[in-house]
Short mmCIF file of C-alpha atoms in Angstrom, two decimals:
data_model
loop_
_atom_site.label_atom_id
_atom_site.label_comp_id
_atom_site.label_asym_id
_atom_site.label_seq_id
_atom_site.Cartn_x
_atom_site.Cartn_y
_atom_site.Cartn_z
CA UNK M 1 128.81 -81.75 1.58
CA UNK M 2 132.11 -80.39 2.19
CA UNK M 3 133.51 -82.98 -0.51
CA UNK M 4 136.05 -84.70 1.91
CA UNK M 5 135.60 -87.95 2.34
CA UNK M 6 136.81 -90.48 5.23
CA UNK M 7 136.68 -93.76 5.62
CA UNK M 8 134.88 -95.71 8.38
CA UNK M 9 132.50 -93.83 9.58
CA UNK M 10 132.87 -95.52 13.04
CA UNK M 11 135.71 -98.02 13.86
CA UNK M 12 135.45 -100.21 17.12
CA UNK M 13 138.38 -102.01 18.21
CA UNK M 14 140.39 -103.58 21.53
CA UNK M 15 143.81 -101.75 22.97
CA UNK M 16 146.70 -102.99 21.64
CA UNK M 17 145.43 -102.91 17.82
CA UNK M 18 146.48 -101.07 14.97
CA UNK M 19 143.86 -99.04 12.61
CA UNK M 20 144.06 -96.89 9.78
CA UNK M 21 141.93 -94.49 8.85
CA UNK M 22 141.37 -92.78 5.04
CA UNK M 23 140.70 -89.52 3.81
CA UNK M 24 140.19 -88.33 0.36
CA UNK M 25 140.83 -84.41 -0.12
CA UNK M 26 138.30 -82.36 -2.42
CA UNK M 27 139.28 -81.93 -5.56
CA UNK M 28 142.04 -80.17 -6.32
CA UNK M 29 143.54 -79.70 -3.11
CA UNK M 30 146.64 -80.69 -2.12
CA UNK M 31 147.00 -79.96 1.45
CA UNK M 32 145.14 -82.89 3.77
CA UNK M 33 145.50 -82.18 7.79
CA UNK M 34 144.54 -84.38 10.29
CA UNK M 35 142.74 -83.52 13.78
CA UNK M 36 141.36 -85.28 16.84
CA UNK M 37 138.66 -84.64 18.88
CA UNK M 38 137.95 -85.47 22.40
CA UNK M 39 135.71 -84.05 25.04
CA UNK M 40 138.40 -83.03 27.53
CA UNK M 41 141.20 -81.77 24.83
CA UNK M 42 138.63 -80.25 21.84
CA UNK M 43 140.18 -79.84 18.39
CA UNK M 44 143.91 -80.67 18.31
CA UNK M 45 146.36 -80.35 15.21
CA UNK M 46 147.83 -83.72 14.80
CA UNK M 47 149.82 -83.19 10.99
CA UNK M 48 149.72 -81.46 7.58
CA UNK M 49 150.42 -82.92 4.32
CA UNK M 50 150.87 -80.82 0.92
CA UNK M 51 151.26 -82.69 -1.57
CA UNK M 52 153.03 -85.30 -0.96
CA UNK M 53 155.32 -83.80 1.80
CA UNK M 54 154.90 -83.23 5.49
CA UNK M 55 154.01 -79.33 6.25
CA UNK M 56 153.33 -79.20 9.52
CA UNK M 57 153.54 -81.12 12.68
CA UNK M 58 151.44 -81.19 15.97
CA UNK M 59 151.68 -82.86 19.41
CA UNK M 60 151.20 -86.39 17.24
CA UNK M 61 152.28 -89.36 19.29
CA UNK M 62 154.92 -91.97 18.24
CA UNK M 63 152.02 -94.15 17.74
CA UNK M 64 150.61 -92.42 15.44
CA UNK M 65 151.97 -92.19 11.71
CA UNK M 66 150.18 -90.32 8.54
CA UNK M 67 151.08 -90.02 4.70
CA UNK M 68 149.65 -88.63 1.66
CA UNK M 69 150.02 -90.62 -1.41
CA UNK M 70 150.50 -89.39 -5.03
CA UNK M 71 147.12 -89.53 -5.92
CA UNK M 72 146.51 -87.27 -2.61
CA UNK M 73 144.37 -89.46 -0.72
CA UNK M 74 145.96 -89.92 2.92
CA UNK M 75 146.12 -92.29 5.51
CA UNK M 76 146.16 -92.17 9.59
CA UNK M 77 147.51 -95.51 11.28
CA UNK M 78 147.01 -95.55 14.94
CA UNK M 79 149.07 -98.43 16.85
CA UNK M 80 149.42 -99.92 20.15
CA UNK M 81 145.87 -98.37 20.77
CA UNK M 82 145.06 -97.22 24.30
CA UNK M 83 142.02 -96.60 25.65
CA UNK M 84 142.83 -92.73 25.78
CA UNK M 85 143.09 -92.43 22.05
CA UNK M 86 139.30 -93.22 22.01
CA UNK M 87 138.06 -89.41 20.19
CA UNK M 88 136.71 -88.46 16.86
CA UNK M 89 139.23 -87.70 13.64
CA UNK M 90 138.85 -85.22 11.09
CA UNK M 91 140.72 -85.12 8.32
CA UNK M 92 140.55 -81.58 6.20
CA UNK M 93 141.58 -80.22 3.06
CA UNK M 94 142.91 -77.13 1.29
CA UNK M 95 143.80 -75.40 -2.12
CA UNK M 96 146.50 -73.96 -0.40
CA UNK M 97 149.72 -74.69 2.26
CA UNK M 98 149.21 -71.86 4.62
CA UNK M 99 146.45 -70.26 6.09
CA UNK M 100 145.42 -68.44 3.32
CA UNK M 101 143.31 -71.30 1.89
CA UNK M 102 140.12 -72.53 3.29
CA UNK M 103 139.85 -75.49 5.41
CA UNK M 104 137.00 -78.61 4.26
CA UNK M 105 136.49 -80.61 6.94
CA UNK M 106 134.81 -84.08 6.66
CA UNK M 107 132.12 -85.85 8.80
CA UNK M 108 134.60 -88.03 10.81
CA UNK M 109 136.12 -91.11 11.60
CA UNK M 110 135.05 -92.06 14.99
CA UNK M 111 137.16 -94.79 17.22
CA UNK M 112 136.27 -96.63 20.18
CA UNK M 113 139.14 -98.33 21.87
CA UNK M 114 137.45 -101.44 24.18
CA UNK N 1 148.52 -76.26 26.70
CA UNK N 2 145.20 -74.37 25.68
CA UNK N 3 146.38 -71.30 23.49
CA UNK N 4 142.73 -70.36 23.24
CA UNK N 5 139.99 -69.88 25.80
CA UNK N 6 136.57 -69.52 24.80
CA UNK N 7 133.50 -68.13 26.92
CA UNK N 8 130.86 -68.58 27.56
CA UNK N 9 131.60 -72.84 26.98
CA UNK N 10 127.34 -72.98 27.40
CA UNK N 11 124.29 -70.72 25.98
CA UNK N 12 121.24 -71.29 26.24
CA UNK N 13 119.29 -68.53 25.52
CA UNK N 14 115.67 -67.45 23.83
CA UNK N 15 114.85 -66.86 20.09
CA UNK N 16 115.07 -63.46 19.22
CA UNK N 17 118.07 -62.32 21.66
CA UNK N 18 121.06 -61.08 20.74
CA UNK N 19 124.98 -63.13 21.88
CA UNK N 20 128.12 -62.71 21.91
CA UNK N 21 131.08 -65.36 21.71
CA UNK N 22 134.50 -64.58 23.33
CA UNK N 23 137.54 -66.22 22.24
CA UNK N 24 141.02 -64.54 23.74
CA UNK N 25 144.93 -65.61 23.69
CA UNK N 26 147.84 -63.84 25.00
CA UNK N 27 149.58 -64.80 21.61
CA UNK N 28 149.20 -63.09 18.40
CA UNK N 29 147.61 -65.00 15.52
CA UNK N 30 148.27 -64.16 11.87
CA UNK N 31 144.48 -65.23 10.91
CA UNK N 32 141.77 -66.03 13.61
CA UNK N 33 138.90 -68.13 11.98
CA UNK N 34 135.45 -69.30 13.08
CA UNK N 35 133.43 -72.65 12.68
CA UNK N 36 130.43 -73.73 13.67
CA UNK N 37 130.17 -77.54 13.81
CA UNK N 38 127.03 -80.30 14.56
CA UNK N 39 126.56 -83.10 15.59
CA UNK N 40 127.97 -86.08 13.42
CA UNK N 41 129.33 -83.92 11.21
CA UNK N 42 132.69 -81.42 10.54
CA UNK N 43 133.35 -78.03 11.52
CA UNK N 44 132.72 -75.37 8.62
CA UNK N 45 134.08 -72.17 7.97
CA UNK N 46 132.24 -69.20 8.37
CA UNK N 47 134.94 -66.11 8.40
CA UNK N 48 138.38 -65.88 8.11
CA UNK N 49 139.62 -62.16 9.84
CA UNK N 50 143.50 -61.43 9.05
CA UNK N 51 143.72 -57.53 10.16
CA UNK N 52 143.74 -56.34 13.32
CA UNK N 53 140.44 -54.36 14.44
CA UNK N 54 139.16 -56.31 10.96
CA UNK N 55 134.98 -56.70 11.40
CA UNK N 56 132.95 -58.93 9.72
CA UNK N 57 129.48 -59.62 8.84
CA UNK N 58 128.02 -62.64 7.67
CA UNK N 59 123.96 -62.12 7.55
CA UNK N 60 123.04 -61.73 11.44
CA UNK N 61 126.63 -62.71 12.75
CA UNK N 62 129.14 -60.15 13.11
CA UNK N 63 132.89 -60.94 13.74
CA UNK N 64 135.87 -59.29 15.34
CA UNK N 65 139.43 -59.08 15.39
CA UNK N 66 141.02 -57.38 18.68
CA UNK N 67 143.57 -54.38 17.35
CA UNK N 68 146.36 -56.92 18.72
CA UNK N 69 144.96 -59.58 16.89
CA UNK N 70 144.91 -61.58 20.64
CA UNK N 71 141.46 -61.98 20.33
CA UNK N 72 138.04 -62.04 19.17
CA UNK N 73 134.30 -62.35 18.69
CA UNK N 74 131.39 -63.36 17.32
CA UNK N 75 128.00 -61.58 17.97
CA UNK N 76 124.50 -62.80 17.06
CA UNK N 77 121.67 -60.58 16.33
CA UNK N 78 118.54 -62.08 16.80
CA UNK N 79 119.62 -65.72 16.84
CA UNK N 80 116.78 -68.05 15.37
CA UNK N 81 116.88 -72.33 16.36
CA UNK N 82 118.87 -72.87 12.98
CA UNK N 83 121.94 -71.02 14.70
CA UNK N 84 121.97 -73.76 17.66
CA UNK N 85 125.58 -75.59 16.99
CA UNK N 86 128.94 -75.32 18.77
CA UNK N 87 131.37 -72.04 17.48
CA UNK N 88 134.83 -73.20 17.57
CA UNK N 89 137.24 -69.75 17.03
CA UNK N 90 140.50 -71.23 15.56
CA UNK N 91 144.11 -68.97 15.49
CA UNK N 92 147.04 -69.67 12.87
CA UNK N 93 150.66 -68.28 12.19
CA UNK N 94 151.95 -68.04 8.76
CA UNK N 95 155.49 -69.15 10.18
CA UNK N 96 153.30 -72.71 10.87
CA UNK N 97 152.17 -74.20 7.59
CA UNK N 98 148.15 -74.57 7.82
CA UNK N 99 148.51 -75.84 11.73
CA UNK N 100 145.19 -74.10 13.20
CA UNK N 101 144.75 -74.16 17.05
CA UNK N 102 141.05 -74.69 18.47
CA UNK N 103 139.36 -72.97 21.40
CA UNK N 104 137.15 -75.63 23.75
CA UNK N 105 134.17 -74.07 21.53
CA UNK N 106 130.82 -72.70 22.97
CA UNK N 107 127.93 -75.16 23.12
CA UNK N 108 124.85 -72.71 21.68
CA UNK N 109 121.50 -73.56 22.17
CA UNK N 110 118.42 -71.46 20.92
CA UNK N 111 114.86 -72.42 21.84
CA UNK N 112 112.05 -71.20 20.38
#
């Protein structure tokens, strides 16, 4: 148990819908990252909080907004879903802001666009 | 654009012999990391390598940092069914906040 937790496990919904998905960090950290995973792309960076701000920012579409909240949980909305955006999302966590600090990864969000 | 290219992508190989995982850039990485992830669940951390030519051991896996710190690998000695999983090698630059960038991963599989 890596100590990250996300919230749903699995999400089903139609294209043209909005989600959100939840994370909550370990304890004690105060960076939270977000990354998707499909079979034709692998593992891609979408965003890095720490604490409270934005850190870092990957190829993350318009669509797509994040934040991390003062009590350092964070939040993913997907909108205008397309069928393409159909992949698994991991949300992670770490002591740190940089690469120095270990990443947790949790078990997954996983969204099916219909 | 895939920074990070990853070989073999599938092994399947016997219990008892010895692998080796390639992951190689043309891009310097301040830290090169490796995960091994399964199914339904997260990728974990196993090493962390920071210095060029840096090797690391971890029970039967040993891990490498090219001199260039372009690229590296992982090598299994004696791989048991427990090790079956996919390695993901991951490559981050301080100048970049925590961003990590993934290789495709290899897809082990070890049969008894």
């Amino acid at each position: 148990d890596s100590g990250v937790t996300q919230t749903p496990k699995h999400l089903i919904t139609a294209t043209g819908q909005r989600v959100t998905l939840r994370c909550s960090p370990r304890s004690g950290d105060l960076s939270v990252y977000w990354y998707q995973q499909s079979l034709d792309q692998g593992l891609q960076f979408l965003i890095q909080y720490y604490n409270g701000e934005e850190r870092a920012k990957g190829n993350i579409l318009e669509r797509f907004s994040a934040q991390q909240f003062p009590d350092l949980h964070s939040e993913l909305n997907l909108s205008s879903l397309e069928l393409g955006d159909s992949a698994l999302y991991f949300c992670a966590s770490s002591i740190g802001r940089a690469l120095d600090s270990p990443l947790h990864f949790g078990n997954g969000t996983r969204l099916t666009v219909t | 654009t895939q920074l990070l290219e990853q070989s073999p992508q599938f092994l399947s190989i016997q219990e008892g012999e010895n692998l080796t995982v390639y992951c190689n850039s043309s891009s310097v990485f301040s830290s090169l990391q490796w995960y091994r992830q399964e199914p339904g669940e997260g990728p974990v951390l196993l090493v962390t390598v920071v210095t060029g030519g840096e090797v690391k051991k971890l029970k039967r896996l040993t891990f490498q940092f090219g001199d260039a710190r372009k690229d590296s690998s992982l090598h299994i000695t004696a791989a048991q069914t427990g090790d079956t999983g996919l390695y993901l090698c991951a490559g981050g630059r301080y100048n970049q906040g925590g961003k990590l960038i993934f290789g495709q991963g290899t897809e082990l599989s070890v049969k008894p």
